[in-house]
């Protein structure tokens, strides 16, 4: 399950899910539309990210946790956003050939 969890975080960063939520798109439909993603897949992704404590969920709305805001948003000085994009776009494909 750990590779699935890692890939979910990397894809969410790469697709703009965290940024969309921070900008006010806080429903599944809003985030899916802002990121041009399929709503059902977005719901599954947000559910996993909520279980991983990146989001809080209440009244059909998803909000970033304080910790997530610190580490995953592009403009935060302590963010690892750039590293997440590099890992998703470069390192993940390299790992496909590791064996």
PDB file of N, CA and C in Angstrom:
ATOM      1  N   UNK A   1       0.818  -1.208   0.000  1.00  0.00           N
ATOM      2  CA  UNK A   1       0.000   0.000   0.000  1.00  0.00           C
ATOM      3  C   UNK A   1       0.856   1.265   0.000  1.00  0.00           C
ATOM      4  N   UNK A   2       2.076   1.184   0.512  1.00  0.00           N
ATOM      5  CA  UNK A   2       2.907   2.387   0.602  1.00  0.00           C
ATOM      6  C   UNK A   2       3.215   2.998  -0.771  1.00  0.00           C
ATOM      7  N   UNK A   3       3.536   2.209  -1.806  1.00  0.00           N
ATOM      8  CA  UNK A   3       3.744   2.836  -3.116  1.00  0.00           C
ATOM      9  C   UNK A   3       2.485   3.526  -3.640  1.00  0.00           C
ATOM     10  N   UNK A   4       1.326   2.966  -3.363  1.00  0.00           N
ATOM     11  CA  UNK A   4       0.069   3.591  -3.792  1.00  0.00           C
ATOM     12  C   UNK A   4      -0.111   4.927  -3.083  1.00  0.00           C
ATOM     13  N   UNK A   5       0.170   4.946  -1.801  1.00  0.00           N
ATOM     14  CA  UNK A   5       0.037   6.183  -1.036  1.00  0.00           C
ATOM     15  C   UNK A   5       1.016   7.242  -1.542  1.00  0.00           C
ATOM     16  N   UNK A   6       2.255   6.826  -1.784  1.00  0.00           N
ATOM     17  CA  UNK A   6       3.258   7.767  -2.275  1.00  0.00           C
ATOM     18  C   UNK A   6       2.849   8.328  -3.635  1.00  0.00           C
ATOM     19  N   UNK A   7       2.412   7.460  -4.523  1.00  0.00           N
ATOM     20  CA  UNK A   7       2.027   7.910  -5.864  1.00  0.00           C
ATOM     21  C   UNK A   7       0.815   8.836  -5.804  1.00  0.00           C
ATOM     22  N   UNK A   8      -0.105   8.576  -4.894  1.00  0.00           N
ATOM     23  CA  UNK A   8      -1.285   9.443  -4.746  1.00  0.00           C
ATOM     24  C   UNK A   8      -0.868  10.862  -4.384  1.00  0.00           C
ATOM     25  N   UNK A   9       0.063  11.010  -3.469  1.00  0.00           N
ATOM     26  CA  UNK A   9       0.535  12.338  -3.069  1.00  0.00           C
ATOM     27  C   UNK A   9       1.251  13.017  -4.228  1.00  0.00           C
ATOM     28  N   UNK A  10       2.101  12.282  -4.911  1.00  0.00           N
ATOM     29  CA  UNK A  10       2.845  12.855  -6.033  1.00  0.00           C
ATOM     30  C   UNK A  10       1.915  13.287  -7.160  1.00  0.00           C
ATOM     31  N   UNK A  11       0.935  12.452  -7.497  1.00  0.00           N
ATOM     32  CA  UNK A  11      -0.010  12.799  -8.564  1.00  0.00           C
ATOM     33  C   UNK A  11      -0.879  13.987  -8.156  1.00  0.00           C
ATOM     34  N   UNK A  12      -1.298  14.021  -6.896  1.00  0.00           N
ATOM     35  CA  UNK A  12      -2.111  15.151  -6.421  1.00  0.00           C
ATOM     36  C   UNK A  12      -1.343  16.458  -6.567  1.00  0.00           C
ATOM     37  N   UNK A  13      -0.059  16.434  -6.219  1.00  0.00           N
ATOM     38  CA  UNK A  13       0.766  17.642  -6.380  1.00  0.00           C
ATOM     39  C   UNK A  13       0.915  17.991  -7.855  1.00  0.00           C
ATOM     40  N   UNK A  14       1.209  17.000  -8.665  1.00  0.00           N
ATOM     41  CA  UNK A  14       1.453  17.228 -10.092  1.00  0.00           C
ATOM     42  C   UNK A  14       0.203  17.702 -10.826  1.00  0.00           C
ATOM     43  N   UNK A  15      -0.951  17.229 -10.434  1.00  0.00           N
ATOM     44  CA  UNK A  15      -2.204  17.607 -11.094  1.00  0.00           C
ATOM     45  C   UNK A  15      -2.806  18.894 -10.539  1.00  0.00           C
ATOM     46  N   UNK A  16      -2.227  19.435  -9.457  1.00  0.00           N
ATOM     47  CA  UNK A  16      -2.717  20.695  -8.905  1.00  0.00           C
ATOM     48  C   UNK A  16      -3.826  20.560  -7.875  1.00  0.00           C
ATOM     49  N   UNK A  17      -4.018  19.379  -7.349  1.00  0.00           N
ATOM     50  CA  UNK A  17      -5.111  19.150  -6.389  1.00  0.00           C
ATOM     51  C   UNK A  17      -4.933  19.988  -5.127  1.00  0.00           C
ATOM     52  N   UNK A  18      -3.732  20.000  -4.584  1.00  0.00           N
ATOM     53  CA  UNK A  18      -3.491  20.766  -3.357  1.00  0.00           C
ATOM     54  C   UNK A  18      -3.669  22.265  -3.608  1.00  0.00           C
ATOM     55  N   UNK A  19      -3.143  22.742  -4.726  1.00  0.00           N
ATOM     56  CA  UNK A  19      -3.259  24.159  -5.064  1.00  0.00           C
ATOM     57  C   UNK A  19      -4.717  24.553  -5.279  1.00  0.00           C
ATOM     58  N   UNK A  20      -5.488  23.693  -5.941  1.00  0.00           N
ATOM     59  CA  UNK A  20      -6.903  23.987  -6.184  1.00  0.00           C
ATOM     60  C   UNK A  20      -7.658  24.100  -4.869  1.00  0.00           C
ATOM     61  N   UNK A  21      -7.376  23.194  -3.956  1.00  0.00           N
ATOM     62  CA  UNK A  21      -8.048  23.231  -2.654  1.00  0.00           C
ATOM     63  C   UNK A  21      -7.662  24.497  -1.888  1.00  0.00           C
ATOM     64  N   UNK A  22      -6.400  24.864  -1.945  1.00  0.00           N
ATOM     65  CA  UNK A  22      -5.939  26.070  -1.247  1.00  0.00           C
ATOM     66  C   UNK A  22      -6.553  27.332  -1.843  1.00  0.00           C
ATOM     67  N   UNK A  23      -6.864  27.280  -3.136  1.00  0.00           N
ATOM     68  CA  UNK A  23      -7.439  28.437  -3.825  1.00  0.00           C
ATOM     69  C   UNK A  23      -8.947  28.537  -3.644  1.00  0.00           C
ATOM     70  N   UNK A  24      -9.538  27.587  -2.921  1.00  0.00           N
ATOM     71  CA  UNK A  24     -10.964  27.682  -2.620  1.00  0.00           C
ATOM     72  C   UNK A  24     -11.842  26.634  -3.256  1.00  0.00           C
ATOM     73  N   UNK A  25     -11.311  25.812  -4.151  1.00  0.00           N
ATOM     74  CA  UNK A  25     -12.101  24.702  -4.704  1.00  0.00           C
ATOM     75  C   UNK A  25     -12.082  23.605  -3.652  1.00  0.00           C
ATOM     76  N   UNK A  26     -13.170  23.466  -2.904  1.00  0.00           N
ATOM     77  CA  UNK A  26     -13.120  22.562  -1.757  1.00  0.00           C
ATOM     78  C   UNK A  26     -14.105  21.388  -1.827  1.00  0.00           C
ATOM     79  N   UNK A  27     -14.811  21.250  -2.941  1.00  0.00           N
ATOM     80  CA  UNK A  27     -15.678  20.092  -3.133  1.00  0.00           C
ATOM     81  C   UNK A  27     -15.020  19.174  -4.158  1.00  0.00           C
ATOM     82  N   UNK A  28     -15.467  17.929  -4.203  1.00  0.00           N
ATOM     83  CA  UNK A  28     -14.944  17.011  -5.213  1.00  0.00           C
ATOM     84  C   UNK A  28     -15.122  17.598  -6.601  1.00  0.00           C
ATOM     85  N   UNK A  29     -16.322  18.090  -6.861  1.00  0.00           N
ATOM     86  CA  UNK A  29     -16.619  18.634  -8.184  1.00  0.00           C
ATOM     87  C   UNK A  29     -15.747  19.847  -8.502  1.00  0.00           C
ATOM     88  N   UNK A  30     -15.569  20.721  -7.525  1.00  0.00           N
ATOM     89  CA  UNK A  30     -14.757  21.914  -7.731  1.00  0.00           C
ATOM     90  C   UNK A  30     -13.302  21.592  -7.998  1.00  0.00           C
ATOM     91  N   UNK A  31     -12.757  20.667  -7.229  1.00  0.00           N
ATOM     92  CA  UNK A  31     -11.364  20.277  -7.422  1.00  0.00           C
ATOM     93  C   UNK A  31     -11.203  19.545  -8.751  1.00  0.00           C
ATOM     94  N   UNK A  32     -12.123  18.643  -9.057  1.00  0.00           N
ATOM     95  CA  UNK A  32     -12.058  17.911 -10.327  1.00  0.00           C
ATOM     96  C   UNK A  32     -12.105  18.874 -11.502  1.00  0.00           C
ATOM     97  N   UNK A  33     -12.994  19.841 -11.446  1.00  0.00           N
ATOM     98  CA  UNK A  33     -13.110  20.806 -12.536  1.00  0.00           C
ATOM     99  C   UNK A  33     -11.857  21.673 -12.637  1.00  0.00           C
ATOM    100  N   UNK A  34     -11.369  22.169 -11.516  1.00  0.00           N
ATOM    101  CA  UNK A  34     -10.189  23.031 -11.529  1.00  0.00           C
ATOM    102  C   UNK A  34      -8.955  22.308 -12.069  1.00  0.00           C
ATOM    103  N   UNK A  35      -8.873  21.003 -11.816  1.00  0.00           N
ATOM    104  CA  UNK A  35      -7.703  20.219 -12.227  1.00  0.00           C
ATOM    105  C   UNK A  35      -7.934  19.424 -13.501  1.00  0.00           C
ATOM    106  N   UNK A  36      -9.135  19.533 -14.063  1.00  0.00           N
ATOM    107  CA  UNK A  36      -9.516  18.778 -15.257  1.00  0.00           C
ATOM    108  C   UNK A  36      -9.352  17.276 -15.031  1.00  0.00           C
ATOM    109  N   UNK A  37      -9.916  16.802 -13.920  1.00  0.00           N
ATOM    110  CA  UNK A  37      -9.863  15.387 -13.552  1.00  0.00           C
ATOM    111  C   UNK A  37     -11.270  14.803 -13.525  1.00  0.00           C
ATOM    112  N   UNK A  38     -11.368  13.503 -13.588  1.00  0.00           N
ATOM    113  CA  UNK A  38     -12.654  12.815 -13.513  1.00  0.00           C
ATOM    114  C   UNK A  38     -13.166  12.882 -12.069  1.00  0.00           C
ATOM    115  N   UNK A  39     -14.423  13.277 -11.851  1.00  0.00           N
ATOM    116  CA  UNK A  39     -14.944  13.439 -10.492  1.00  0.00           C
ATOM    117  C   UNK A  39     -14.864  12.170  -9.633  1.00  0.00           C
ATOM    118  N   UNK A  40     -15.175  11.007 -10.181  1.00  0.00           N
ATOM    119  CA  UNK A  40     -15.124   9.781  -9.370  1.00  0.00           C
ATOM    120  C   UNK A  40     -13.689   9.478  -8.932  1.00  0.00           C
ATOM    121  N   UNK A  41     -12.751   9.609  -9.863  1.00  0.00           N
ATOM    122  CA  UNK A  41     -11.344   9.384  -9.526  1.00  0.00           C
ATOM    123  C   UNK A  41     -10.865  10.417  -8.505  1.00  0.00           C
ATOM    124  N   UNK A  42     -11.326  11.647  -8.648  1.00  0.00           N
ATOM    125  CA  UNK A  42     -10.958  12.711  -7.708  1.00  0.00           C
ATOM    126  C   UNK A  42     -11.487  12.397  -6.314  1.00  0.00           C
ATOM    127  N   UNK A  43     -12.702  11.892  -6.236  1.00  0.00           N
ATOM    128  CA  UNK A  43     -13.272  11.508  -4.932  1.00  0.00           C
ATOM    129  C   UNK A  43     -12.417  10.429  -4.266  1.00  0.00           C
ATOM    130  N   UNK A  44     -12.008   9.432  -5.044  1.00  0.00           N
ATOM    131  CA  UNK A  44     -11.170   8.351  -4.499  1.00  0.00           C
ATOM    132  C   UNK A  44      -9.823   8.901  -4.020  1.00  0.00           C
ATOM    133  N   UNK A  45      -9.228   9.762  -4.827  1.00  0.00           N
ATOM    134  CA  UNK A  45      -7.956  10.357  -4.457  1.00  0.00           C
ATOM    135  C   UNK A  45      -8.090  11.193  -3.185  1.00  0.00           C
ATOM    136  N   UNK A  46      -9.105  12.032  -3.121  1.00  0.00           N
ATOM    137  CA  UNK A  46      -9.304  12.873  -1.937  1.00  0.00           C
ATOM    138  C   UNK A  46      -9.598  12.042  -0.701  1.00  0.00           C
ATOM    139  N   UNK A  47     -10.308  10.950  -0.865  1.00  0.00           N
ATOM    140  CA  UNK A  47     -10.582  10.062   0.277  1.00  0.00           C
ATOM    141  C   UNK A  47      -9.285   9.479   0.826  1.00  0.00           C
ATOM    142  N   UNK A  48      -8.419   9.023  -0.069  1.00  0.00           N
ATOM    143  CA  UNK A  48      -7.128   8.490   0.376  1.00  0.00           C
ATOM    144  C   UNK A  48      -6.290   9.580   1.034  1.00  0.00           C
ATOM    145  N   UNK A  49      -6.233  10.751   0.420  1.00  0.00           N
ATOM    146  CA  UNK A  49      -5.443  11.839   0.990  1.00  0.00           C
ATOM    147  C   UNK A  49      -6.002  12.311   2.329  1.00  0.00           C
ATOM    148  N   UNK A  50      -7.301  12.179   2.513  1.00  0.00           N
ATOM    149  CA  UNK A  50      -7.905  12.513   3.810  1.00  0.00           C
ATOM    150  C   UNK A  50      -7.482  11.483   4.861  1.00  0.00           C
ATOM    151  N   UNK A  51      -7.494  10.221   4.493  1.00  0.00           N
ATOM    152  CA  UNK A  51      -7.040   9.173   5.416  1.00  0.00           C
ATOM    153  C   UNK A  51      -5.574   9.349   5.769  1.00  0.00           C
ATOM    154  N   UNK A  52      -4.814   9.951   4.866  1.00  0.00           N
ATOM    155  CA  UNK A  52      -3.388  10.191   5.088  1.00  0.00           C
ATOM    156  C   UNK A  52      -3.127  11.526   5.792  1.00  0.00           C
ATOM    157  N   UNK A  53      -4.186  12.232   6.154  1.00  0.00           N
ATOM    158  CA  UNK A  53      -4.109  13.486   6.907  1.00  0.00           C
ATOM    159  C   UNK A  53      -3.600  14.683   6.090  1.00  0.00           C
ATOM    160  N   UNK A  54      -3.797  14.654   4.791  1.00  0.00           N
ATOM    161  CA  UNK A  54      -3.518  15.828   3.978  1.00  0.00           C
ATOM    162  C   UNK A  54      -4.733  16.752   3.932  1.00  0.00           C
ATOM    163  N   UNK A  55      -5.917  16.165   4.076  1.00  0.00           N
ATOM    164  CA  UNK A  55      -7.168  16.917   4.063  1.00  0.00           C
ATOM    165  C   UNK A  55      -8.000  16.572   5.286  1.00  0.00           C
ATOM    166  N   UNK A  56      -8.886  17.488   5.627  1.00  0.00           N
ATOM    167  CA  UNK A  56      -9.987  17.242   6.560  1.00  0.00           C
ATOM    168  C   UNK A  56     -11.254  17.279   5.726  1.00  0.00           C
ATOM    169  N   UNK A  57     -12.220  16.469   6.107  1.00  0.00           N
ATOM    170  CA  UNK A  57     -13.475  16.407   5.358  1.00  0.00           C
ATOM    171  C   UNK A  57     -14.636  16.668   6.303  1.00  0.00           C
ATOM    172  N   UNK A  58     -15.493  17.613   5.939  1.00  0.00           N
ATOM    173  CA  UNK A  58     -16.694  17.908   6.720  1.00  0.00           C
ATOM    174  C   UNK A  58     -17.701  18.601   5.806  1.00  0.00           C
ATOM    175  N   UNK A  59     -18.946  18.205   5.911  1.00  0.00           N
ATOM    176  CA  UNK A  59     -20.039  18.836   5.146  1.00  0.00           C
ATOM    177  C   UNK A  59     -19.745  18.890   3.646  1.00  0.00           C
ATOM    178  N   UNK A  60     -19.272  17.772   3.099  1.00  0.00           N
ATOM    179  CA  UNK A  60     -18.967  17.659   1.669  1.00  0.00           C
ATOM    180  C   UNK A  60     -17.859  18.591   1.201  1.00  0.00           C
ATOM    181  N   UNK A  61     -17.031  19.052   2.110  1.00  0.00           N
ATOM    182  CA  UNK A  61     -15.940  19.968   1.761  1.00  0.00           C
ATOM    183  C   UNK A  61     -14.604  19.387   2.246  1.00  0.00           C
ATOM    184  N   UNK A  62     -13.579  19.583   1.428  1.00  0.00           N
ATOM    185  CA  UNK A  62     -12.227  19.146   1.759  1.00  0.00           C
ATOM    186  C   UNK A  62     -11.366  20.378   2.016  1.00  0.00           C
ATOM    187  N   UNK A  63     -10.684  20.394   3.141  1.00  0.00           N
ATOM    188  CA  UNK A  63      -9.769  21.494   3.447  1.00  0.00           C
ATOM    189  C   UNK A  63      -8.401  20.910   3.785  1.00  0.00           C
ATOM    190  N   UNK A  64      -7.370  21.585   3.336  1.00  0.00           N
ATOM    191  CA  UNK A  64      -6.010  21.143   3.612  1.00  0.00           C
ATOM    192  C   UNK A  64      -5.706  21.255   5.097  1.00  0.00           C
ATOM    193  N   UNK A  65      -4.988  20.293   5.625  1.00  0.00           N
ATOM    194  CA  UNK A  65      -4.541  20.383   7.011  1.00  0.00           C
ATOM    195  C   UNK A  65      -3.404  21.405   7.086  1.00  0.00           C
ATOM    196  N   UNK A  66      -3.118  21.852   8.273  1.00  0.00           N
ATOM    197  CA  UNK A  66      -2.039  22.825   8.462  1.00  0.00           C
ATOM    198  C   UNK A  66      -0.697  22.241   7.999  1.00  0.00           C
ATOM    199  N   UNK A  67      -0.469  20.986   8.319  1.00  0.00           N
ATOM    200  CA  UNK A  67       0.768  20.327   7.911  1.00  0.00           C
ATOM    201  C   UNK A  67       0.870  20.252   6.387  1.00  0.00           C
ATOM    202  N   UNK A  68      -0.224  19.902   5.735  1.00  0.00           N
ATOM    203  CA  UNK A  68      -0.219  19.828   4.271  1.00  0.00           C
ATOM    204  C   UNK A  68       0.083  21.199   3.670  1.00  0.00           C
ATOM    205  N   UNK A  69      -0.536  22.235   4.213  1.00  0.00           N
ATOM    206  CA  UNK A  69      -0.280  23.582   3.696  1.00  0.00           C
ATOM    207  C   UNK A  69       1.215  23.920   3.767  1.00  0.00           C
ATOM    208  N   UNK A  70       1.853  23.506   4.817  1.00  0.00           N
ATOM    209  CA  UNK A  70       3.275  23.798   4.997  1.00  0.00           C
ATOM    210  C   UNK A  70       4.136  23.078   3.962  1.00  0.00           C
ATOM    211  N   UNK A  71       3.850  21.820   3.704  1.00  0.00           N
ATOM    212  CA  UNK A  71       4.751  20.991   2.914  1.00  0.00           C
ATOM    213  C   UNK A  71       4.413  20.870   1.428  1.00  0.00           C
ATOM    214  N   UNK A  72       3.154  21.018   1.033  1.00  0.00           N
ATOM    215  CA  UNK A  72       2.802  20.696  -0.359  1.00  0.00           C
ATOM    216  C   UNK A  72       2.427  21.890  -1.228  1.00  0.00           C
ATOM    217  N   UNK A  73       2.203  23.041  -0.656  1.00  0.00           N
ATOM    218  CA  UNK A  73       1.825  24.186  -1.478  1.00  0.00           C
ATOM    219  C   UNK A  73       3.061  24.843  -2.079  1.00  0.00           C
ATOM    220  N   UNK A  74       2.980  25.114  -3.331  1.00  0.00           N
ATOM    221  CA  UNK A  74       4.094  25.617  -4.147  1.00  0.00           C
ATOM    222  C   UNK A  74       4.786  26.834  -3.552  1.00  0.00           C
ATOM    223  N   UNK A  75       4.045  27.786  -3.030  1.00  0.00           N
ATOM    224  CA  UNK A  75       4.634  29.052  -2.595  1.00  0.00           C
ATOM    225  C   UNK A  75       5.108  29.076  -1.150  1.00  0.00           C
ATOM    226  N   UNK A  76       4.904  28.001  -0.409  1.00  0.00           N
ATOM    227  CA  UNK A  76       5.382  27.972   0.965  1.00  0.00           C
ATOM    228  C   UNK A  76       6.897  27.775   0.960  1.00  0.00           C
ATOM    229  N   UNK A  77       7.644  28.587   1.710  1.00  0.00           N
ATOM    230  CA  UNK A  77       9.106  28.476   1.699  1.00  0.00           C
ATOM    231  C   UNK A  77       9.624  27.109   2.156  1.00  0.00           C
ATOM    232  N   UNK A  78       8.863  26.386   2.961  1.00  0.00           N
ATOM    233  CA  UNK A  78       9.298  25.070   3.443  1.00  0.00           C
ATOM    234  C   UNK A  78       8.744  23.922   2.599  1.00  0.00           C
ATOM    235  N   UNK A  79       8.060  24.241   1.532  1.00  0.00           N
ATOM    236  CA  UNK A  79       7.401  23.247   0.700  1.00  0.00           C
ATOM    237  C   UNK A  79       8.396  22.312   0.016  1.00  0.00           C
ATOM    238  N   UNK A  80       7.949  21.082  -0.189  1.00  0.00           N
ATOM    239  CA  UNK A  80       8.717  20.109  -0.966  1.00  0.00           C
ATOM    240  C   UNK A  80       8.049  19.894  -2.333  1.00  0.00           C
ATOM    241  N   UNK A  81       7.283  20.883  -2.763  1.00  0.00           N
ATOM    242  CA  UNK A  81       6.524  20.806  -4.005  1.00  0.00           C
ATOM    243  C   UNK A  81       7.412  20.454  -5.202  1.00  0.00           C
ATOM    244  N   UNK A  82       8.508  21.153  -5.367  1.00  0.00           N
ATOM    245  CA  UNK A  82       9.399  20.892  -6.493  1.00  0.00           C
ATOM    246  C   UNK A  82       9.945  19.478  -6.471  1.00  0.00           C
ATOM    247  N   UNK A  83      10.301  19.000  -5.301  1.00  0.00           N
ATOM    248  CA  UNK A  83      10.802  17.638  -5.172  1.00  0.00           C
ATOM    249  C   UNK A  83       9.708  16.631  -5.524  1.00  0.00           C
ATOM    250  N   UNK A  84       8.458  16.930  -5.152  1.00  0.00           N
ATOM    251  CA  UNK A  84       7.360  16.016  -5.485  1.00  0.00           C
ATOM    252  C   UNK A  84       7.177  15.932  -6.994  1.00  0.00           C
ATOM    253  N   UNK A  85       7.244  17.065  -7.688  1.00  0.00           N
ATOM    254  CA  UNK A  85       7.119  17.035  -9.142  1.00  0.00           C
ATOM    255  C   UNK A  85       8.269  16.259  -9.776  1.00  0.00           C
ATOM    256  N   UNK A  86       9.480  16.506  -9.307  1.00  0.00           N
ATOM    257  CA  UNK A  86      10.639  15.773  -9.830  1.00  0.00           C
ATOM    258  C   UNK A  86      10.478  14.277  -9.590  1.00  0.00           C
ATOM    259  N   UNK A  87      10.082  13.913  -8.396  1.00  0.00           N
ATOM    260  CA  UNK A  87       9.909  12.490  -8.081  1.00  0.00           C
ATOM    261  C   UNK A  87       8.830  11.859  -8.945  1.00  0.00           C
ATOM    262  N   UNK A  88       7.753  12.582  -9.200  1.00  0.00           N
ATOM    263  CA  UNK A  88       6.663  12.025  -9.996  1.00  0.00           C
ATOM    264  C   UNK A  88       7.032  11.929 -11.473  1.00  0.00           C
ATOM    265  N   UNK A  89       7.680  12.942 -11.984  1.00  0.00           N
ATOM    266  CA  UNK A  89       7.944  12.999 -13.425  1.00  0.00           C
ATOM    267  C   UNK A  89       9.224  12.288 -13.845  1.00  0.00           C
ATOM    268  N   UNK A  90      10.201  12.230 -12.952  1.00  0.00           N
ATOM    269  CA  UNK A  90      11.499  11.651 -13.315  1.00  0.00           C
ATOM    270  C   UNK A  90      11.777  10.368 -12.539  1.00  0.00           C
ATOM    271  N   UNK A  91      11.777  10.467 -11.234  1.00  0.00           N
ATOM    272  CA  UNK A  91      12.192   9.331 -10.417  1.00  0.00           C
ATOM    273  C   UNK A  91      11.232   8.147 -10.511  1.00  0.00           C
ATOM    274  N   UNK A  92       9.942   8.405 -10.599  1.00  0.00           N
ATOM    275  CA  UNK A  92       8.984   7.295 -10.648  1.00  0.00           C
ATOM    276  C   UNK A  92       9.219   6.448 -11.899  1.00  0.00           C
ATOM    277  N   UNK A  93       9.487   7.093 -13.035  1.00  0.00           N
ATOM    278  CA  UNK A  93       9.754   6.360 -14.263  1.00  0.00           C
ATOM    279  C   UNK A  93      11.090   5.606 -14.155  1.00  0.00           C
ATOM    280  N   UNK A  94      12.053   6.194 -13.497  1.00  0.00           N
ATOM    281  CA  UNK A  94      13.330   5.520 -13.288  1.00  0.00           C
ATOM    282  C   UNK A  94      13.113   4.267 -12.446  1.00  0.00           C
ATOM    283  N   UNK A  95      12.278   4.345 -11.439  1.00  0.00           N
ATOM    284  CA  UNK A  95      12.005   3.178 -10.592  1.00  0.00           C
ATOM    285  C   UNK A  95      11.371   2.034 -11.372  1.00  0.00           C
ATOM    286  N   UNK A  96      10.627   2.371 -12.430  1.00  0.00           N
ATOM    287  CA  UNK A  96      10.043   1.317 -13.281  1.00  0.00           C
ATOM    288  C   UNK A  96      11.126   0.402 -13.865  1.00  0.00           C
ATOM    289  N   UNK A  97      12.329   0.909 -14.019  1.00  0.00           N
ATOM    290  CA  UNK A  97      13.413   0.145 -14.642  1.00  0.00           C
ATOM    291  C   UNK A  97      14.433  -0.357 -13.621  1.00  0.00           C
ATOM    292  N   UNK A  98      14.165  -0.175 -12.363  1.00  0.00           N
ATOM    293  CA  UNK A  98      15.111  -0.533 -11.315  1.00  0.00           C
ATOM    294  C   UNK A  98      15.440  -2.027 -11.327  1.00  0.00           C
ATOM    295  N   UNK A  99      14.436  -2.862 -11.551  1.00  0.00           N
ATOM    296  CA  UNK A  99      14.648  -4.313 -11.559  1.00  0.00           C
ATOM    297  C   UNK A  99      15.480  -4.765 -12.732  1.00  0.00           C
TER     298      UNK A  99
END
